Coordinates of C-alpha atoms in Angstrom, one line a residue:
X1 CA 158.1 125.0 238.3
X2 CA 157.1 126.1 234.8
X3 CA 157.3 122.5 233.5
X4 CA 154.8 121.1 236.1
X5 CA 157.5 119.2 238.0
X6 CA 157.7 119.4 241.8
X7 CA 160.5 119.4 244.3
X8 CA 160.4 118.8 248.2
X9 CA 162.1 121.8 249.4
X10 CA 162.4 122.4 253.2
X11 CA 164.6 125.4 253.5
X12 CA 164.6 128.8 251.4
X13 CA 167.4 131.2 252.1
X14 CA 166.6 134.8 251.1
X15 CA 170.0 136.7 250.4
X16 CA 169.2 139.8 249.0
X17 CA 172.5 141.6 249.9
X18 CA 171.0 144.8 251.0
X19 CA 172.2 144.6 254.6
X20 CA 175.4 146.5 254.9
X21 CA 177.5 145.1 257.6
X22 CA 181.2 144.6 258.2
X23 CA 181.0 142.1 261.1
X24 CA 184.8 141.2 260.7
X25 CA 185.9 144.7 261.5
X26 CA 186.1 146.2 264.9
X27 CA 183.1 148.4 265.6
X28 CA 184.0 152.1 265.2
X29 CA 186.9 151.4 262.7
X30 CA 185.0 152.8 259.8
X31 CA 182.5 155.6 260.2
X32 CA 178.9 155.1 258.7
X33 CA 176.7 157.6 257.1
X34 CA 173.2 156.9 256.0
X35 CA 173.6 153.2 256.8
X36 CA 176.6 152.8 254.6
X37 CA 180.4 152.8 255.3
X38 CA 181.8 156.3 254.7
X39 CA 184.5 155.2 252.3
X40 CA 186.4 157.3 249.7
X41 CA 185.5 156.0 246.4
X42 CA 183.6 153.1 248.1
X43 CA 187.0 151.5 249.0
X44 CA 189.2 153.6 251.2
X45 CA 189.0 154.2 254.8
X46 CA 189.0 158.0 255.6
X47 CA 190.3 157.3 259.2
X48 CA 192.9 154.5 258.5
X49 CA 195.0 154.9 255.5
X50 CA 196.1 151.1 255.3
X51 CA 192.4 149.9 255.5
X52 CA 190.7 149.2 252.2
X53 CA 187.4 147.5 251.2
X54 CA 186.6 146.3 247.7
X55 CA 183.2 145.6 246.3
X56 CA 181.0 147.8 248.6
X57 CA 178.9 149.5 246.1
X58 CA 175.9 148.9 243.7
X59 CA 176.3 150.1 240.1
X60 CA 173.7 150.8 237.4
X61 CA 175.6 148.4 235.2
X62 CA 178.1 145.5 235.8
X63 CA 180.7 146.7 238.2
X64 CA 183.5 144.1 237.4
X65 CA 185.5 146.7 235.3
X66 CA 185.1 149.2 238.1
X67 CA 186.4 146.5 240.6
X68 CA 189.5 146.1 238.3
X69 CA 190.1 149.7 238.1
X70 CA 189.7 150.3 241.8
X71 CA 191.9 147.3 242.6
X72 CA 194.6 149.0 240.6
X73 CA 194.3 152.2 242.5
X74 CA 194.5 150.2 245.8
X75 CA 197.6 148.5 244.6
X76 CA 199.2 151.9 243.4
X77 CA 198.3 153.6 246.9
X78 CA 199.8 150.5 248.7
X79 CA 203.0 151.1 246.6
X80 CA 203.0 154.8 247.6
X81 CA 202.7 153.9 251.2
X82 CA 205.3 151.0 251.1
X83 CA 207.9 153.2 249.2
X84 CA 207.5 156.1 251.6
X85 CA 206.6 158.5 248.8
X86 CA 204.7 161.7 249.6
X87 CA 201.2 160.7 250.6
X88 CA 200.0 164.1 251.1
X89 CA 197.9 164.4 247.9
X90 CA 196.2 161.2 248.4
X91 CA 195.5 161.9 252.2
X92 CA 193.9 165.2 251.3
X93 CA 191.6 163.3 248.8
X94 CA 190.6 160.9 251.7
X95 CA 189.9 163.8 254.0
X96 CA 188.1 166.3 251.8
X97 CA 187.1 164.8 248.4
X98 CA 183.3 163.7 248.2
X99 CA 182.6 163.2 244.6
X100 CA 179.1 162.9 243.5
X101 CA 179.3 159.2 241.9
X102 CA 175.5 159.0 241.2
X103 CA 176.0 160.6 237.8
X104 CA 173.0 163.0 238.4
X105 CA 170.6 159.9 238.3
X106 CA 167.8 160.1 240.7
X107 CA 167.5 156.5 242.0
X108 CA 164.4 155.0 243.7
X109 CA 164.4 156.0 247.4
X110 CA 164.7 152.3 248.6
X111 CA 167.2 150.8 250.8
X112 CA 168.7 149.0 247.9
X113 CA 169.5 152.2 246.1
X114 CA 171.1 154.3 248.8
X115 CA 174.7 154.7 247.6
X116 CA 174.1 153.6 244.0
X117 CA 176.9 154.8 241.6
X118 CA 176.7 155.6 238.0
X119 CA 179.4 153.5 236.1
X120 CA 180.4 156.4 233.9
X121 CA 180.7 159.0 236.9
X122 CA 182.7 156.6 238.9
X123 CA 184.9 155.7 236.0
X124 CA 185.6 159.3 235.3
X125 CA 186.4 159.9 239.0
X126 CA 188.9 157.0 239.1
X127 CA 190.6 158.5 235.8
X128 CA 190.8 162.0 237.6
X129 CA 192.3 160.5 240.7
X130 CA 194.8 158.6 238.5
X131 CA 195.8 161.6 236.5
X132 CA 196.1 163.6 239.8
X133 CA 198.5 161.0 241.3
X134 CA 200.6 161.0 238.0
X135 CA 199.5 157.4 237.2
X136 CA 199.0 156.2 233.6
X137 CA 195.5 155.6 232.4
X138 CA 194.2 152.1 232.0
X139 CA 193.8 151.4 228.3
X140 CA 192.4 148.4 226.4
X141 CA 194.6 145.4 226.9
X142 CA 196.0 146.7 230.1
X143 CA 195.5 143.6 232.0
X144 CA 196.5 141.3 229.2
X145 CA 200.2 141.3 230.3
X146 CA 199.6 143.0 233.7
X147 CA 202.3 140.9 235.5
X148 CA 204.9 142.4 233.1
X149 CA 203.7 145.9 233.8
X150 CA 203.4 146.0 237.6
X151 CA 207.1 146.4 238.8
X152 CA 208.3 144.5 241.9
X153 CA 208.2 146.6 245.1
X154 CA 212.0 147.1 245.0
X155 CA 212.0 148.4 241.4
X156 CA 208.8 150.6 242.0
X157 CA 210.2 152.3 245.0
X158 CA 213.2 153.6 243.0
X159 CA 211.5 154.7 239.7
X160 CA 208.9 157.3 238.9
X161 CA 205.3 156.7 240.1
X162 CA 203.8 153.9 238.3

């Protein structure tokens, strides 16, 4: 150690996080492309509309705000599905929308950087999807009283898209 102290260590675990696996899902449930799951917006299964995965991307900045925004989109898609609303538009996005989320940045050609996303490009795409679905934008303070803003399912199914 820097201070000159020593420690008897008998096990070192390297957990770099660059092995992309989903061992808890049945093989073939999600299609893979270039060693990564082929998920719309890094979260939505293209084959199974009720299958979502959150957190399977690397970003050029801290991703927690993107996780929040993506979790909100997942919740809204679940409401659309549960309420029996027209899912055609989002289904079309799942099938055909393949946004370039790298923001034009040329990342290092390493295993770690395959599928990297640019925070700004991803945030803009989330906003475009929200607008196209008729959902309000997430503004500063949105989560401060989120429980008051998210209607119960029975209320949400009878109102306008939230």
